[in-house]
Short mmCIF file of C-alpha atoms in Angstrom, two decimals:
data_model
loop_
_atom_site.label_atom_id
_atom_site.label_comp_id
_atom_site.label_asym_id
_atom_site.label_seq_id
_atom_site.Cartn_x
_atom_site.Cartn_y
_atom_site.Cartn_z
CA UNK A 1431 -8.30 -28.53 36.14
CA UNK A 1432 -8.05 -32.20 35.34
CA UNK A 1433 -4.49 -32.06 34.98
CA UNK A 1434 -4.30 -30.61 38.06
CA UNK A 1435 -6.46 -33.53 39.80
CA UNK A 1436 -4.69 -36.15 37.66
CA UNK A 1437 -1.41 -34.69 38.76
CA UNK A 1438 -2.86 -34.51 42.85
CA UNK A 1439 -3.31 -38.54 42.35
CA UNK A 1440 -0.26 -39.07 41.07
CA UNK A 1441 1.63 -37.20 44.09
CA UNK A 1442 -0.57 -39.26 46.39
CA UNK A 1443 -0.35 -42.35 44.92
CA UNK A 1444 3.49 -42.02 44.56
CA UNK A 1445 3.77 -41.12 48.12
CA UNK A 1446 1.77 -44.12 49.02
CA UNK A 1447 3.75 -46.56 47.44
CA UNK A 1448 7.27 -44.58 48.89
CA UNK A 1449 5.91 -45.29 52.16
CA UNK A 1450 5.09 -48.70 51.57
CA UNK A 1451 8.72 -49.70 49.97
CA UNK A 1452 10.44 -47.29 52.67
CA UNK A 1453 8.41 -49.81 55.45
CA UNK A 1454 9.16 -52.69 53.68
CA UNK A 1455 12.86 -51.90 53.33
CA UNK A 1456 13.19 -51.01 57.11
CA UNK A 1457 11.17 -54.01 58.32
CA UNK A 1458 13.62 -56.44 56.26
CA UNK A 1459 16.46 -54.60 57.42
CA UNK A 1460 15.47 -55.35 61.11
CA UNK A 1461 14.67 -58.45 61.39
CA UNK A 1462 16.31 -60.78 59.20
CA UNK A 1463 14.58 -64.14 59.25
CA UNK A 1464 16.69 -66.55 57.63
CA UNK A 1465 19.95 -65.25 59.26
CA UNK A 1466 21.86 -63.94 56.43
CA UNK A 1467 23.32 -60.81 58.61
CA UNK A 1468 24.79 -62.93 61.14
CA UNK A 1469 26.12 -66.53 59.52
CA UNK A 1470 28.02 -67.31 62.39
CA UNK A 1471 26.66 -70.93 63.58
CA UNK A 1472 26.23 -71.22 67.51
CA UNK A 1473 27.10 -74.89 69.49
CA UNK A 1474 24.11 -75.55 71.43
CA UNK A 1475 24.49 -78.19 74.28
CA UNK A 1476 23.03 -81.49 74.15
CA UNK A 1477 21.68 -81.24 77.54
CA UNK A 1478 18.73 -78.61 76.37
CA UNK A 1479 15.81 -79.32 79.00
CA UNK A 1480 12.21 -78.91 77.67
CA UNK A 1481 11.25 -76.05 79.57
CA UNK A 1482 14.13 -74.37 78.29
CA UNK A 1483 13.08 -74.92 74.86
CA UNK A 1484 9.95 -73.69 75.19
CA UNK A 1485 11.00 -70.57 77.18
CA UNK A 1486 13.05 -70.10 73.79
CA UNK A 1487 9.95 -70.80 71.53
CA UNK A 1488 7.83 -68.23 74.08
CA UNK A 1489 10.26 -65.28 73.53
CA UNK A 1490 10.47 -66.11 69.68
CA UNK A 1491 6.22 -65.56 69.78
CA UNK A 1492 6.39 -62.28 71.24
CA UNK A 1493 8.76 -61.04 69.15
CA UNK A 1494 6.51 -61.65 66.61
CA UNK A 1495 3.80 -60.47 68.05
CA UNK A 1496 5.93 -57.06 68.57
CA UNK A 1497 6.70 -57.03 64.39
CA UNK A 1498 3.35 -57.26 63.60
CA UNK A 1499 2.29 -54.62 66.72
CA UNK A 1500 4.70 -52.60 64.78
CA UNK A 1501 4.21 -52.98 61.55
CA UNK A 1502 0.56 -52.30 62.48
CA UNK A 1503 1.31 -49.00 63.70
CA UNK A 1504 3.44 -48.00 60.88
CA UNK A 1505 0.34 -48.90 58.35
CA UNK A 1506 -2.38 -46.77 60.58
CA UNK A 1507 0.28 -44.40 60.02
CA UNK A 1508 0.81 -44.12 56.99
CA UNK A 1509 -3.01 -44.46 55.64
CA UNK A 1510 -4.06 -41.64 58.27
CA UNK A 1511 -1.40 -39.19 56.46
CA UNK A 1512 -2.40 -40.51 52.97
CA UNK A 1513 -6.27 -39.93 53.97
CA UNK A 1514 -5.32 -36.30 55.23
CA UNK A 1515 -3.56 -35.41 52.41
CA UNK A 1516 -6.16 -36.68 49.92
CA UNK A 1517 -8.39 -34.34 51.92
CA UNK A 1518 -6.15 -31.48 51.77
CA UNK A 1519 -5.45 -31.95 47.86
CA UNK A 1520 -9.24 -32.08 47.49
CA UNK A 1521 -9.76 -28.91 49.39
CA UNK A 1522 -7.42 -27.29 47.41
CA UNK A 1523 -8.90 -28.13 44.10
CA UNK A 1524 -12.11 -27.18 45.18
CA UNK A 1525 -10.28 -23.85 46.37
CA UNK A 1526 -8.98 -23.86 43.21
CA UNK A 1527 -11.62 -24.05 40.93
CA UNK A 1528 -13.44 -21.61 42.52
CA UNK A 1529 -10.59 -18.96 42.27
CA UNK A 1530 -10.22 -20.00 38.49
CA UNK A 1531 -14.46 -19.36 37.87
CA UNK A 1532 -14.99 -16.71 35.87
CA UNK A 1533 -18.49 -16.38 37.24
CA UNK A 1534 -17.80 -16.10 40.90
CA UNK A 1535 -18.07 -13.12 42.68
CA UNK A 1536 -14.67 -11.26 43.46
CA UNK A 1537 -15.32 -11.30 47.43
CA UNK A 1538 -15.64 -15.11 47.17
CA UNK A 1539 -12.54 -15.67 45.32
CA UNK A 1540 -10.81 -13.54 47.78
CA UNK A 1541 -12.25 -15.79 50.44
CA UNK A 1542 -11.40 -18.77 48.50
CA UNK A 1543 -7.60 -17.07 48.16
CA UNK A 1544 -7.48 -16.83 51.91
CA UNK A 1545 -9.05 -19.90 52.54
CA UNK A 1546 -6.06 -21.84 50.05
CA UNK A 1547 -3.34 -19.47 51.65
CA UNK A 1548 -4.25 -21.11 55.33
CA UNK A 1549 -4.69 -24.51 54.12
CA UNK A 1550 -1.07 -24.31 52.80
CA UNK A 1551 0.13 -23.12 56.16
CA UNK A 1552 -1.44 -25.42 58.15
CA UNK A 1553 -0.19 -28.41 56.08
CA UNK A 1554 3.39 -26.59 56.88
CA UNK A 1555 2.58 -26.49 60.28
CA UNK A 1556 1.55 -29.92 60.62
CA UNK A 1557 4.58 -30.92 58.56
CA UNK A 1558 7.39 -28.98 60.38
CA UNK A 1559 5.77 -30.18 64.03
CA UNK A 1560 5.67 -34.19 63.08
CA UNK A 1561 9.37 -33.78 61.57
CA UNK A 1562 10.19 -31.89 64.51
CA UNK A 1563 8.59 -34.76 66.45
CA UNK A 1564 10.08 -37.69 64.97
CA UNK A 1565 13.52 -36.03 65.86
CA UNK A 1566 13.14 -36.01 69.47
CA UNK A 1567 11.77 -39.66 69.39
CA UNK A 1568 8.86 -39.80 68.43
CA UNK A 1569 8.20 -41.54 65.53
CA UNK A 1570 5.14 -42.25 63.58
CA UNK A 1571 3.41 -39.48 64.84
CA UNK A 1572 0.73 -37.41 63.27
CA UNK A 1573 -0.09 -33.92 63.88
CA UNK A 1574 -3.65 -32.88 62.92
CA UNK A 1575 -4.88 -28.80 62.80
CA UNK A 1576 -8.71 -28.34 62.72
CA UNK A 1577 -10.25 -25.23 63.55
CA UNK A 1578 -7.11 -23.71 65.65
CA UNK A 1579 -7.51 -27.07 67.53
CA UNK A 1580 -4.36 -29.65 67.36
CA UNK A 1581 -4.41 -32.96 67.61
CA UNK A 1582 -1.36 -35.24 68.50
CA UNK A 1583 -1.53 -39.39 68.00
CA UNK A 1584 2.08 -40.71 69.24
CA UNK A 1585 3.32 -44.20 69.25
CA UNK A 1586 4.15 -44.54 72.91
CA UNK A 1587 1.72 -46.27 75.34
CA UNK A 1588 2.96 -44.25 78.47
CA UNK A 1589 3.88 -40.30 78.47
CA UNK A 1590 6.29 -39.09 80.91
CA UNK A 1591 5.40 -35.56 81.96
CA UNK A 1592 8.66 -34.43 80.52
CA UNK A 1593 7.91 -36.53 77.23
CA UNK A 1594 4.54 -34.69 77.19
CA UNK A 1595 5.86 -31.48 77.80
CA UNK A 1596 8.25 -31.59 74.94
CA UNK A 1597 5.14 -32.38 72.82
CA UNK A 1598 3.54 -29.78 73.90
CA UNK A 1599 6.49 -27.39 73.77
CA UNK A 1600 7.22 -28.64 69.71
CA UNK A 1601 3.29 -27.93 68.85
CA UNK A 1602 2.91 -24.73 70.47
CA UNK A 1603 6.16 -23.47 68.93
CA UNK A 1604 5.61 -24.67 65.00
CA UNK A 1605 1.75 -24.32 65.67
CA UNK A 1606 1.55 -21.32 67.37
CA UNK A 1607 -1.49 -22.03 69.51
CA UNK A 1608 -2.28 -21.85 73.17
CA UNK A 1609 -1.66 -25.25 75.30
CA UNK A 1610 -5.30 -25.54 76.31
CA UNK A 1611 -5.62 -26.31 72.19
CA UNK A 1612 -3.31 -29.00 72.08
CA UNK A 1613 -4.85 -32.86 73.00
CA UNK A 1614 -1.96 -35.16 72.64
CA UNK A 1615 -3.65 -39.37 72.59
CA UNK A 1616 -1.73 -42.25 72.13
CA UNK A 1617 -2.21 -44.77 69.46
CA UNK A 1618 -3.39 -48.17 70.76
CA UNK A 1619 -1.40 -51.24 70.03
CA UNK A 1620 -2.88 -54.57 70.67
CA UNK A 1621 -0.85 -56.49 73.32
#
């Protein structure tokens, strides 16, 4: 059983650091700092008044400020999806161990066999509906299951009724749950 734990960790802990080169790999892909992309040099007029500059030095802050929005979201992200599956792989183990006790009663193993059989689909389910998500758009989403309940956390400030309709349409249809069970929230972003 501590094999099994031990080999939990390491799935986690290799997923963890995945998602951290994967973000840092994308981030420094997108926005190239020192210019290296692009090393075509640009003639800028003498004649550049001060309120132009610091129009220039305004829009250079906010784009900044939208990196580190960003990279924010991407890091609530991915530590909400490492902290569910750490819960998930420590459900199963104690799912585990109780279908491996000898002692245990037959009717609770077979619980415990049930119980391990729907935590594996709903990790599917949760799976298959954020992949399905991030295809039509919307990325860095996470798709929670509790108690036939689903919870949605986008990254988009404003939903369109169409946007939140095709939400809705993806979780009912790889959840298989009513619409009144689905609460789709947006993740807040500091401005």
């Amino acid at each position: 059983m501590k094999k099994v734990f031990q080999k939990n960790q390491m799935i986690i802990m290799t997923l963890a650091v995945v998602i951290a080169v994967a973000g840092y790999v994308n981030y420094s892909q997108k926005y190239d700092p020192a210019g290296t992309k692009n090393s075509k040099t640009k003639t800028v007029s003498k004649n550049v008044s001060k309120e132009s500059a610091a129009a220039v030095t305004d829009d250079v802050t906010d784009v900044g400020e939208a990196v580190l929005t960003n990279a924010q979201v991407s890091n609530y992200v991915a530590k909400a999806k490492l902290e569910r599956e750490q819960t998930h792989s420590k459900a199963k183990d104690t799912l585990e161990e109780i279908i491996k006790d000898q002692t245990v009663k037959d009717s609770v193993k077979q619980d415990a066999v049930d119980k391990l059989a729907m935590l594996s689909e709903q990790m599917e389910m949760e799976t298959a509906a954020e992949n399905l998500l991030g295809a039509k758009g919307f990325l860095n989403s996470i798709v929670t299951i509790t108690n036939g309940k689903v919870d949605v956390l986008v990254n988009k400030k404003d939903l369109s009724k169409v946007e939140r309709s095709q939400i809705e349409d993806i979780v009912v249809r790889k959840v298989g749950c009513q619409l009144g069970d689905v609460v789709i929230s947006s993740i807040k972003t500091e401005e």
